[in-house]
């Protein structure tokens, strides 16, 4: 009986359920699509790593200094004798010496542009060998032989418009070489997005390493021993100083290199969660209005013996049907979304091959989320329906008085908001960013919940102010629109809350990113004396690049800077892992280090600098000595000659010294290449012309970025804007669901007020005035949500800036243009959302509407 009644009611109101169904479908699709994409990508990479890993791999064991050298352009190697030792071990069928590096740049001579991925994936250059588990198979041309031949992967060749016979430059730490493409190879599993180029072994050793050596040894067993046994025996044979891994360990290490997939998954699931929260308000509104419209029907059920529990269960049964249908359609839509995401990844160079991987977690998550969220959202209206008195319902008095409920709501809402505001205040005044971040997270949750609870109570007062001008501007239509928006504060508050959440996050993100750009620009203006910045998008800057920069006319000097990881021991005996920034003494002219004590000139003349936080923590004064351990037995003791103040991105947590000082302890072969060059125009020289000269001198190296201060600012701003656009795009789903909520509320409101609309038409309100009334009501509700969201977002954004002030975010910038655009956009959203409900209201038959009881 209960199920039959619920099914009849659901399908009788299927049109009114449609938008709630769409909200559930969109949210579930986002979750299931993200999980399917993640499962597919992870499975693809697992297959790639499993199929290409050797049984045992031997690599040079790298310490901190080695890792720095690798990142700076040089590569740790092992001798050919290690290959022979591994090959001689019992159970080893084949041992191949491998050369593979990431520090070479491929350049198309025809365009002088770098050849390779733009998605952040690496460019891998190495030696082509007979590895039985190579992920590539030659499909055109032949393997490279001799110093002038190179093989390229098919995806990179196609993207760069290179083919057999095309010239290709390879810029390495040892020189600049020109090759001819003699072979094209295709990935047999998946292309992870990397660019791959291969020479023969002798050429790769000479051009990439500058020595007859290898970067690793790949050993394959004959089946007589397990991988673990092989590892043990090979490790004992080669001795210490090497990192020996089985196939499983290689795969685990490779999995860490694609950790960005997990980051993508959790970020997208987070935004899906926001959409689900917004969709919850839509479902609450839908069922609340359906319950109100069916008051008489529910009263009849109660009068003929239906219990509160049965009424409650009837509404929840309808919600269950909605959740099951939404989850099913959402799961199917999620598969399409996953395909779309895979297509987008292919467009940026990551070609995920094979069928979609739908693990058990996908349907479980889809149905659990869709059904649970829908039932939770419908529980409040269902509970309200169960409280309807049969006699009150038959008299059409509606739901019982909510005066007491409003008092309770006001108390809870004010308490949560006050507690959240206090927590945000603690975050803003916290001395440590980590502590402030914890308070910030709690404050965001408390203020959000507080505003959601207070929304219905704020609706009457705020809308009275927002709609104050409507009667004067639009006459009867404006007055009716204002009163309609105020008539049911609970419904208005729930509808506005959906928009509020999305717009609060947009506003908060805008404040943080605007502050990031302004803080960086301010620090650049006050801290950077250099006119030019030269950096590499891949590896370090080779001696040839540095020499080319120094040869540019019109420059006063070029400053090199290197970063060397080290263990730094303070006078109190405590050791800290950090990076030592070694630079030419002219660095003190190029970067104005904020001085708390001491002298920059002394720090770059045999001393070292520390930041104020480190100095206070370890009770360090000028003249105290630090012990620097660079690794590989390279140590030195340096006096502290400079203490820098906090809040500057160029000085916080950095230890500055001179290159000459580091050269006394660390041989050049164990040092990384410079990561940055700073330049200054000669006195009286034209800064713009000198920039042109510097760019021309480095034109042969397209992987370098050569910027003046203005160009560097634009580069940072564009990268921050790109990040913000991604956030906006992901938040767009939540805003779309919120717009559906406005449409749904208005559509159901029009149905609910059918008789009222007929009476208004009967006493002279024209169709045009009626449609205007509905549109204005929608605009007022949307702007109300935008005002609340903007206020919350500003509070969150300002607090975030204060929390991060010690991390360099020291300038608060309010993006007034974005805030105005959000408010105007909210009004347009309200206008668009009302088009269909207003059209439907205008088409109602007057007599039929009046006759509706």
PDB file of C-alpha atoms in Angstrom, residues 257-530:
ATOM      1  CA  UNK A 257      55.801   9.699 -10.040  1.00  0.00           C
ATOM      2  CA  UNK A 258      52.161   9.760 -11.151  1.00  0.00           C
ATOM      3  CA  UNK A 259      50.866  10.904  -7.772  1.00  0.00           C
ATOM      4  CA  UNK A 260      49.242  13.837  -9.570  1.00  0.00           C
ATOM      5  CA  UNK A 261      46.465  11.411 -10.557  1.00  0.00           C
ATOM      6  CA  UNK A 262      45.513  10.999  -6.896  1.00  0.00           C
ATOM      7  CA  UNK A 263      45.643  14.764  -6.439  1.00  0.00           C
ATOM      8  CA  UNK A 264      43.316  15.212  -9.428  1.00  0.00           C
ATOM      9  CA  UNK A 265      40.950  12.561  -8.093  1.00  0.00           C
ATOM     10  CA  UNK A 266      40.629  14.004  -4.606  1.00  0.00           C
ATOM     11  CA  UNK A 267      40.370  17.582  -5.859  1.00  0.00           C
ATOM     12  CA  UNK A 268      37.555  16.674  -8.235  1.00  0.00           C
ATOM     13  CA  UNK A 269      35.797  14.584  -5.584  1.00  0.00           C
ATOM     14  CA  UNK A 270      35.994  17.603  -3.289  1.00  0.00           C
ATOM     15  CA  UNK A 271      34.211  19.770  -5.840  1.00  0.00           C
ATOM     16  CA  UNK A 272      31.700  16.966  -6.419  1.00  0.00           C
ATOM     17  CA  UNK A 273      31.025  17.014  -2.673  1.00  0.00           C
ATOM     18  CA  UNK A 274      30.279  20.735  -2.873  1.00  0.00           C
ATOM     19  CA  UNK A 275      27.835  20.037  -5.708  1.00  0.00           C
ATOM     20  CA  UNK A 276      26.172  17.318  -3.643  1.00  0.00           C
ATOM     21  CA  UNK A 277      25.766  19.758  -0.764  1.00  0.00           C
ATOM     22  CA  UNK A 278      24.205  22.319  -3.079  1.00  0.00           C
ATOM     23  CA  UNK A 279      21.978  19.634  -4.604  1.00  0.00           C
ATOM     24  CA  UNK A 280      20.811  18.739  -1.106  1.00  0.00           C
ATOM     25  CA  UNK A 281      19.209  22.181  -0.725  1.00  0.00           C
ATOM     26  CA  UNK A 282      17.444  21.706  -4.052  1.00  0.00           C
ATOM     27  CA  UNK A 283      16.004  18.360  -2.896  1.00  0.00           C
ATOM     28  CA  UNK A 284      14.918  19.830   0.452  1.00  0.00           C
ATOM     29  CA  UNK A 285      13.077  22.607  -1.371  1.00  0.00           C
ATOM     30  CA  UNK A 286      11.464  20.212  -3.820  1.00  0.00           C
ATOM     31  CA  UNK A 287      10.047  17.903  -1.175  1.00  0.00           C
ATOM     32  CA  UNK A 288       9.117  20.780   1.136  1.00  0.00           C
ATOM     33  CA  UNK A 289       7.020  22.363  -1.605  1.00  0.00           C
ATOM     34  CA  UNK A 290       5.541  19.041  -2.668  1.00  0.00           C
ATOM     35  CA  UNK A 291       4.531  18.348   0.937  1.00  0.00           C
ATOM     36  CA  UNK A 292       2.966  21.817   1.193  1.00  0.00           C
ATOM     37  CA  UNK A 293       1.064  21.315  -2.065  1.00  0.00           C
ATOM     38  CA  UNK A 294      -0.187  17.902  -0.922  1.00  0.00           C
ATOM     39  CA  UNK A 295      -1.306  19.072   2.517  1.00  0.00           C
ATOM     40  CA  UNK A 296      -4.943  18.151   1.871  1.00  0.00           C
ATOM     41  CA  UNK A 297      -3.963  14.786   0.357  1.00  0.00           C
ATOM     42  CA  UNK A 298      -1.807  13.964   3.381  1.00  0.00           C
ATOM     43  CA  UNK A 299      -4.620  15.043   5.677  1.00  0.00           C
ATOM     44  CA  UNK A 300      -6.988  12.633   3.961  1.00  0.00           C
ATOM     45  CA  UNK A 301      -4.455   9.819   4.413  1.00  0.00           C
ATOM     46  CA  UNK A 302      -4.247  10.668   8.114  1.00  0.00           C
ATOM     47  CA  UNK A 303      -8.040  10.890   8.412  1.00  0.00           C
ATOM     48  CA  UNK A 304      -8.561   7.382   7.006  1.00  0.00           C
ATOM     49  CA  UNK A 305      -6.089   5.862   9.444  1.00  0.00           C
ATOM     50  CA  UNK A 306      -2.624   6.641   8.088  1.00  0.00           C
ATOM     51  CA  UNK A 307      -0.078   7.106  10.856  1.00  0.00           C
ATOM     52  CA  UNK A 308       2.633   9.733  11.069  1.00  0.00           C
ATOM     53  CA  UNK A 309       5.180   7.020  10.424  1.00  0.00           C
ATOM     54  CA  UNK A 310       3.407   5.902   7.249  1.00  0.00           C
ATOM     55  CA  UNK A 311       3.227   9.470   5.920  1.00  0.00           C
ATOM     56  CA  UNK A 312       6.881   9.952   6.757  1.00  0.00           C
ATOM     57  CA  UNK A 313       7.826   6.718   5.033  1.00  0.00           C
ATOM     58  CA  UNK A 314       5.728   7.609   1.989  1.00  0.00           C
ATOM     59  CA  UNK A 315       7.732  10.796   1.410  1.00  0.00           C
ATOM     60  CA  UNK A 316      11.020   8.971   2.034  1.00  0.00           C
ATOM     61  CA  UNK A 317       9.957   6.242  -0.405  1.00  0.00           C
ATOM     62  CA  UNK A 318       9.547   8.896  -3.104  1.00  0.00           C
ATOM     63  CA  UNK A 319      13.004  10.191  -2.206  1.00  0.00           C
ATOM     64  CA  UNK A 320      14.385   6.669  -2.461  1.00  0.00           C
ATOM     65  CA  UNK A 321      12.933   6.328  -5.961  1.00  0.00           C
ATOM     66  CA  UNK A 322      14.483   9.687  -6.894  1.00  0.00           C
ATOM     67  CA  UNK A 323      17.840   8.601  -5.450  1.00  0.00           C
ATOM     68  CA  UNK A 324      17.865   5.254  -7.262  1.00  0.00           C
ATOM     69  CA  UNK A 325      16.928   6.796 -10.611  1.00  0.00           C
ATOM     70  CA  UNK A 326      19.388   9.665 -10.165  1.00  0.00           C
ATOM     71  CA  UNK A 327      22.190   7.296  -9.189  1.00  0.00           C
ATOM     72  CA  UNK A 328      21.510   5.011 -12.168  1.00  0.00           C
ATOM     73  CA  UNK A 329      21.429   7.820 -14.708  1.00  0.00           C
ATOM     74  CA  UNK A 330      24.367   9.510 -12.958  1.00  0.00           C
ATOM     75  CA  UNK A 331      26.429   6.338 -13.157  1.00  0.00           C
ATOM     76  CA  UNK A 332      25.788   6.091 -16.900  1.00  0.00           C
ATOM     77  CA  UNK A 333      26.550   9.795 -17.371  1.00  0.00           C
ATOM     78  CA  UNK A 334      29.731   9.296 -15.357  1.00  0.00           C
ATOM     79  CA  UNK A 335      30.995   6.807 -17.916  1.00  0.00           C
ATOM     80  CA  UNK A 336      30.556   9.451 -20.598  1.00  0.00           C
ATOM     81  CA  UNK A 337      32.321  12.010 -18.414  1.00  0.00           C
ATOM     82  CA  UNK A 338      35.229   9.606 -17.902  1.00  0.00           C
ATOM     83  CA  UNK A 339      35.520   9.172 -21.676  1.00  0.00           C
ATOM     84  CA  UNK A 340      35.528  12.961 -22.065  1.00  0.00           C
ATOM     85  CA  UNK A 341      38.284  13.332 -19.454  1.00  0.00           C
ATOM     86  CA  UNK A 342      40.367  10.669 -21.210  1.00  0.00           C
ATOM     87  CA  UNK A 343      39.889  12.540 -24.503  1.00  0.00           C
ATOM     88  CA  UNK A 344      41.024  15.785 -22.842  1.00  0.00           C
ATOM     89  CA  UNK A 345      44.101  14.037 -21.422  1.00  0.00           C
ATOM     90  CA  UNK A 346      44.870  12.724 -24.900  1.00  0.00           C
ATOM     91  CA  UNK A 347      44.723  16.288 -26.208  1.00  0.00           C
ATOM     92  CA  UNK A 348      47.532  17.267 -23.804  1.00  0.00           C
ATOM     93  CA  UNK A 349      49.632  14.243 -24.734  1.00  0.00           C
ATOM     94  CA  UNK A 350      48.622  11.496 -22.289  1.00  0.00           C
ATOM     95  CA  UNK A 351      47.128   8.724 -24.392  1.00  0.00           C
ATOM     96  CA  UNK A 352      45.289   6.330 -22.067  1.00  0.00           C
ATOM     97  CA  UNK A 353      44.561   3.207 -24.086  1.00  0.00           C
ATOM     98  CA  UNK A 354      42.140   0.361 -23.440  1.00  0.00           C
ATOM     99  CA  UNK A 355      38.628   0.025 -22.079  1.00  0.00           C
ATOM    100  CA  UNK A 356      37.251   1.936 -19.116  1.00  0.00           C
ATOM    101  CA  UNK A 357      38.024   0.309 -15.776  1.00  0.00           C
ATOM    102  CA  UNK A 358      34.861   0.229 -13.642  1.00  0.00           C
ATOM    103  CA  UNK A 359      35.871  -1.062 -10.241  1.00  0.00           C
ATOM    104  CA  UNK A 360      33.500  -2.070  -7.454  1.00  0.00           C
ATOM    105  CA  UNK A 361      33.987   1.339  -5.863  1.00  0.00           C
ATOM    106  CA  UNK A 362      32.231   3.107  -8.758  1.00  0.00           C
ATOM    107  CA  UNK A 363      28.670   1.673  -8.469  1.00  0.00           C
ATOM    108  CA  UNK A 364      28.958   1.509  -4.673  1.00  0.00           C
ATOM    109  CA  UNK A 365      29.917   5.193  -4.480  1.00  0.00           C
ATOM    110  CA  UNK A 366      27.305   6.202  -7.071  1.00  0.00           C
ATOM    111  CA  UNK A 367      24.364   4.532  -5.343  1.00  0.00           C
ATOM    112  CA  UNK A 368      25.539   5.230  -1.810  1.00  0.00           C
ATOM    113  CA  UNK A 369      26.011   8.943  -2.490  1.00  0.00           C
ATOM    114  CA  UNK A 370      22.901   9.416  -4.645  1.00  0.00           C
ATOM    115  CA  UNK A 371      20.555   7.545  -2.309  1.00  0.00           C
ATOM    116  CA  UNK A 372      21.988   8.688   1.031  1.00  0.00           C
ATOM    117  CA  UNK A 373      22.135  12.380   0.059  1.00  0.00           C
ATOM    118  CA  UNK A 374      18.600  12.279  -1.335  1.00  0.00           C
ATOM    119  CA  UNK A 375      17.164  10.523   1.732  1.00  0.00           C
ATOM    120  CA  UNK A 376      18.949  12.878   4.116  1.00  0.00           C
ATOM    121  CA  UNK A 377      17.706  15.915   2.207  1.00  0.00           C
ATOM    122  CA  UNK A 378      14.140  14.568   2.128  1.00  0.00           C
ATOM    123  CA  UNK A 379      14.114  13.630   5.821  1.00  0.00           C
ATOM    124  CA  UNK A 380      13.263  17.156   7.035  1.00  0.00           C
ATOM    125  CA  UNK A 381      10.247  17.581   4.696  1.00  0.00           C
ATOM    126  CA  UNK A 382       9.169  14.004   5.477  1.00  0.00           C
ATOM    127  CA  UNK A 383       9.296  14.713   9.193  1.00  0.00           C
ATOM    128  CA  UNK A 384       7.304  17.899   8.646  1.00  0.00           C
ATOM    129  CA  UNK A 385       4.710  15.974   6.629  1.00  0.00           C
ATOM    130  CA  UNK A 386       4.282  13.467   9.443  1.00  0.00           C
ATOM    131  CA  UNK A 387       3.403  16.297  11.853  1.00  0.00           C
ATOM    132  CA  UNK A 388       0.484  17.569   9.775  1.00  0.00           C
ATOM    133  CA  UNK A 389      -2.771  17.329  11.749  1.00  0.00           C
ATOM    134  CA  UNK A 390      -5.611  15.602   9.839  1.00  0.00           C
ATOM    135  CA  UNK A 391      -8.156  18.290  10.786  1.00  0.00           C
ATOM    136  CA  UNK A 392      -5.770  21.159  10.085  1.00  0.00           C
ATOM    137  CA  UNK A 393      -4.990  19.638   6.701  1.00  0.00           C
ATOM    138  CA  UNK A 394      -8.678  19.180   5.857  1.00  0.00           C
ATOM    139  CA  UNK A 395      -9.281  22.846   6.734  1.00  0.00           C
ATOM    140  CA  UNK A 396      -6.286  23.704   4.505  1.00  0.00           C
ATOM    141  CA  UNK A 397      -4.526  25.579   7.299  1.00  0.00           C
ATOM    142  CA  UNK A 398      -1.175  24.203   6.214  1.00  0.00           C
ATOM    143  CA  UNK A 399       1.668  23.325   8.470  1.00  0.00           C
ATOM    144  CA  UNK A 400       1.709  24.202  12.163  1.00  0.00           C
ATOM    145  CA  UNK A 401       3.157  27.426  13.477  1.00  0.00           C
ATOM    146  CA  UNK A 402       6.941  27.640  13.297  1.00  0.00           C
ATOM    147  CA  UNK A 403       7.479  30.452  15.787  1.00  0.00           C
ATOM    148  CA  UNK A 404       9.196  28.192  18.305  1.00  0.00           C
ATOM    149  CA  UNK A 405      11.244  26.506  15.554  1.00  0.00           C
ATOM    150  CA  UNK A 406      12.388  29.935  14.338  1.00  0.00           C
ATOM    151  CA  UNK A 407      13.552  30.881  17.827  1.00  0.00           C
ATOM    152  CA  UNK A 408      15.545  27.669  18.072  1.00  0.00           C
ATOM    153  CA  UNK A 409      16.930  28.223  14.556  1.00  0.00           C
ATOM    154  CA  UNK A 410      17.952  31.778  15.443  1.00  0.00           C
ATOM    155  CA  UNK A 411      19.757  30.636  18.561  1.00  0.00           C
ATOM    156  CA  UNK A 412      21.628  27.839  16.813  1.00  0.00           C
ATOM    157  CA  UNK A 413      22.461  29.971  13.762  1.00  0.00           C
ATOM    158  CA  UNK A 414      23.739  32.924  15.772  1.00  0.00           C
ATOM    159  CA  UNK A 415      25.745  30.632  18.033  1.00  0.00           C
ATOM    160  CA  UNK A 416      27.425  28.824  15.129  1.00  0.00           C
ATOM    161  CA  UNK A 417      28.113  32.056  13.251  1.00  0.00           C
ATOM    162  CA  UNK A 418      29.571  33.754  16.317  1.00  0.00           C
ATOM    163  CA  UNK A 419      31.719  30.713  17.086  1.00  0.00           C
ATOM    164  CA  UNK A 420      32.846  30.549  13.452  1.00  0.00           C
ATOM    165  CA  UNK A 421      33.636  34.263  13.398  1.00  0.00           C
ATOM    166  CA  UNK A 422      35.683  33.910  16.563  1.00  0.00           C
ATOM    167  CA  UNK A 423      37.554  30.960  15.089  1.00  0.00           C
ATOM    168  CA  UNK A 424      38.325  32.980  11.944  1.00  0.00           C
ATOM    169  CA  UNK A 425      39.607  35.733  14.224  1.00  0.00           C
ATOM    170  CA  UNK A 426      41.938  33.262  15.944  1.00  0.00           C
ATOM    171  CA  UNK A 427      43.139  32.115  12.514  1.00  0.00           C
ATOM    172  CA  UNK A 428      43.861  35.672  11.415  1.00  0.00           C
ATOM    173  CA  UNK A 429      45.924  36.417  14.524  1.00  0.00           C
ATOM    174  CA  UNK A 430      47.785  33.088  14.715  1.00  0.00           C
ATOM    175  CA  UNK A 431      51.565  33.458  14.599  1.00  0.00           C
ATOM    176  CA  UNK A 432      52.141  30.163  12.772  1.00  0.00           C
ATOM    177  CA  UNK A 433      50.583  29.435   9.382  1.00  0.00           C
ATOM    178  CA  UNK A 434      49.924  25.781  10.297  1.00  0.00           C
ATOM    179  CA  UNK A 435      47.955  26.755  13.405  1.00  0.00           C
ATOM    180  CA  UNK A 436      46.102  29.451  11.497  1.00  0.00           C
ATOM    181  CA  UNK A 437      45.208  26.965   8.775  1.00  0.00           C
ATOM    182  CA  UNK A 438      43.578  24.626  11.296  1.00  0.00           C
ATOM    183  CA  UNK A 439      41.500  27.461  12.745  1.00  0.00           C
ATOM    184  CA  UNK A 440      40.640  28.640   9.232  1.00  0.00           C
ATOM    185  CA  UNK A 441      39.235  25.245   8.200  1.00  0.00           C
ATOM    186  CA  UNK A 442      37.078  25.029  11.322  1.00  0.00           C
ATOM    187  CA  UNK A 443      35.946  28.636  10.962  1.00  0.00           C
ATOM    188  CA  UNK A 444      34.896  28.116   7.339  1.00  0.00           C
ATOM    189  CA  UNK A 445      32.725  25.112   8.275  1.00  0.00           C
ATOM    190  CA  UNK A 446      31.123  26.855  11.280  1.00  0.00           C
ATOM    191  CA  UNK A 447      30.334  30.108   9.460  1.00  0.00           C
ATOM    192  CA  UNK A 448      28.974  28.227   6.450  1.00  0.00           C
ATOM    193  CA  UNK A 449      26.626  26.117   8.582  1.00  0.00           C
ATOM    194  CA  UNK A 450      25.706  29.195  10.623  1.00  0.00           C
ATOM    195  CA  UNK A 451      24.725  31.173   7.529  1.00  0.00           C
ATOM    196  CA  UNK A 452      22.752  28.230   6.150  1.00  0.00           C
ATOM    197  CA  UNK A 453      20.804  27.983   9.419  1.00  0.00           C
ATOM    198  CA  UNK A 454      20.276  31.772   9.597  1.00  0.00           C
ATOM    199  CA  UNK A 455      19.377  32.098   5.905  1.00  0.00           C
ATOM    200  CA  UNK A 456      15.588  31.906   6.331  1.00  0.00           C
ATOM    201  CA  UNK A 457      15.705  34.419   9.185  1.00  0.00           C
ATOM    202  CA  UNK A 458      17.915  36.826   7.203  1.00  0.00           C
ATOM    203  CA  UNK A 459      15.736  36.516   4.110  1.00  0.00           C
ATOM    204  CA  UNK A 460      12.929  38.811   5.298  1.00  0.00           C
ATOM    205  CA  UNK A 461      15.133  41.708   6.369  1.00  0.00           C
ATOM    206  CA  UNK A 462      17.711  41.525   3.583  1.00  0.00           C
ATOM    207  CA  UNK A 463      15.144  41.094   0.798  1.00  0.00           C
ATOM    208  CA  UNK A 464      13.138  44.013   2.176  1.00  0.00           C
ATOM    209  CA  UNK A 465      16.277  46.131   1.639  1.00  0.00           C
ATOM    210  CA  UNK A 466      17.294  44.576  -1.695  1.00  0.00           C
ATOM    211  CA  UNK A 467      13.762  44.888  -3.084  1.00  0.00           C
ATOM    212  CA  UNK A 468      13.048  48.345  -1.648  1.00  0.00           C
ATOM    213  CA  UNK A 469      13.240  49.983  -5.049  1.00  0.00           C
ATOM    214  CA  UNK A 470      11.177  47.412  -6.937  1.00  0.00           C
ATOM    215  CA  UNK A 471       7.723  48.934  -6.238  1.00  0.00           C
ATOM    216  CA  UNK A 472       8.886  52.345  -7.447  1.00  0.00           C
ATOM    217  CA  UNK A 473      10.608  50.929 -10.541  1.00  0.00           C
ATOM    218  CA  UNK A 474       8.148  48.244 -11.599  1.00  0.00           C
ATOM    219  CA  UNK A 475       4.886  49.131  -9.879  1.00  0.00           C
ATOM    220  CA  UNK A 476       2.567  46.310  -8.780  1.00  0.00           C
ATOM    221  CA  UNK A 477       4.847  43.653 -10.318  1.00  0.00           C
ATOM    222  CA  UNK A 478       7.787  44.832  -8.216  1.00  0.00           C
ATOM    223  CA  UNK A 479       5.766  45.033  -5.017  1.00  0.00           C
ATOM    224  CA  UNK A 480       4.329  41.547  -5.491  1.00  0.00           C
ATOM    225  CA  UNK A 481       7.768  40.130  -6.348  1.00  0.00           C
ATOM    226  CA  UNK A 482       9.271  41.527  -3.150  1.00  0.00           C
ATOM    227  CA  UNK A 483       6.434  40.166  -1.004  1.00  0.00           C
ATOM    228  CA  UNK A 484       6.495  36.766  -2.692  1.00  0.00           C
ATOM    229  CA  UNK A 485      10.236  36.425  -1.999  1.00  0.00           C
ATOM    230  CA  UNK A 486       9.565  37.301   1.668  1.00  0.00           C
ATOM    231  CA  UNK A 487       6.455  35.129   2.013  1.00  0.00           C
ATOM    232  CA  UNK A 488       8.227  31.828   2.638  1.00  0.00           C
ATOM    233  CA  UNK A 489      11.620  32.677   4.213  1.00  0.00           C
ATOM    234  CA  UNK A 490      12.542  29.018   4.707  1.00  0.00           C
ATOM    235  CA  UNK A 491      12.168  28.259   1.005  1.00  0.00           C
ATOM    236  CA  UNK A 492      13.915  31.482  -0.011  1.00  0.00           C
ATOM    237  CA  UNK A 493      16.762  30.784   2.412  1.00  0.00           C
ATOM    238  CA  UNK A 494      17.273  27.224   1.156  1.00  0.00           C
ATOM    239  CA  UNK A 495      17.208  28.349  -2.487  1.00  0.00           C
ATOM    240  CA  UNK A 496      19.661  31.188  -1.818  1.00  0.00           C
ATOM    241  CA  UNK A 497      21.944  28.917   0.249  1.00  0.00           C
ATOM    242  CA  UNK A 498      22.687  26.805  -2.825  1.00  0.00           C
ATOM    243  CA  UNK A 499      23.977  29.853  -4.702  1.00  0.00           C
ATOM    244  CA  UNK A 500      25.634  31.221  -1.573  1.00  0.00           C
ATOM    245  CA  UNK A 501      27.976  28.248  -1.202  1.00  0.00           C
ATOM    246  CA  UNK A 502      29.275  28.363  -4.773  1.00  0.00           C
ATOM    247  CA  UNK A 503      29.696  32.138  -4.836  1.00  0.00           C
ATOM    248  CA  UNK A 504      31.370  32.204  -1.409  1.00  0.00           C
ATOM    249  CA  UNK A 505      34.027  29.814  -2.683  1.00  0.00           C
ATOM    250  CA  UNK A 506      34.470  31.848  -5.878  1.00  0.00           C
ATOM    251  CA  UNK A 507      34.856  35.102  -3.911  1.00  0.00           C
ATOM    252  CA  UNK A 508      37.226  33.559  -1.362  1.00  0.00           C
ATOM    253  CA  UNK A 509      39.424  32.051  -4.088  1.00  0.00           C
ATOM    254  CA  UNK A 510      39.483  35.411  -5.904  1.00  0.00           C
ATOM    255  CA  UNK A 511      40.663  37.258  -2.783  1.00  0.00           C
ATOM    256  CA  UNK A 512      43.457  34.744  -2.161  1.00  0.00           C
ATOM    257  CA  UNK A 513      44.726  34.719  -5.757  1.00  0.00           C
ATOM    258  CA  UNK A 514      44.502  38.513  -6.080  1.00  0.00           C
ATOM    259  CA  UNK A 515      46.492  38.818  -2.862  1.00  0.00           C
ATOM    260  CA  UNK A 516      49.049  36.344  -4.205  1.00  0.00           C
ATOM    261  CA  UNK A 517      49.610  38.410  -7.337  1.00  0.00           C
ATOM    262  CA  UNK A 518      49.693  41.723  -5.442  1.00  0.00           C
ATOM    263  CA  UNK A 519      52.056  40.360  -2.793  1.00  0.00           C
ATOM    264  CA  UNK A 520      54.429  38.965  -5.394  1.00  0.00           C
ATOM    265  CA  UNK A 521      54.334  42.198  -7.383  1.00  0.00           C
ATOM    266  CA  UNK A 522      54.959  44.277  -4.264  1.00  0.00           C
ATOM    267  CA  UNK A 523      57.885  42.115  -3.199  1.00  0.00           C
ATOM    268  CA  UNK A 524      59.263  42.153  -6.722  1.00  0.00           C
ATOM    269  CA  UNK A 525      59.158  45.959  -6.736  1.00  0.00           C
ATOM    270  CA  UNK A 526      60.778  46.341  -3.304  1.00  0.00           C
ATOM    271  CA  UNK A 527      63.114  43.343  -3.222  1.00  0.00           C
ATOM    272  CA  UNK A 528      64.378  42.832  -6.752  1.00  0.00           C
ATOM    273  CA  UNK A 529      67.000  45.200  -8.042  1.00  0.00           C
ATOM    274  CA  UNK A 530      67.795  43.032 -11.065  1.00  0.00           C
TER     275      UNK A 530
END
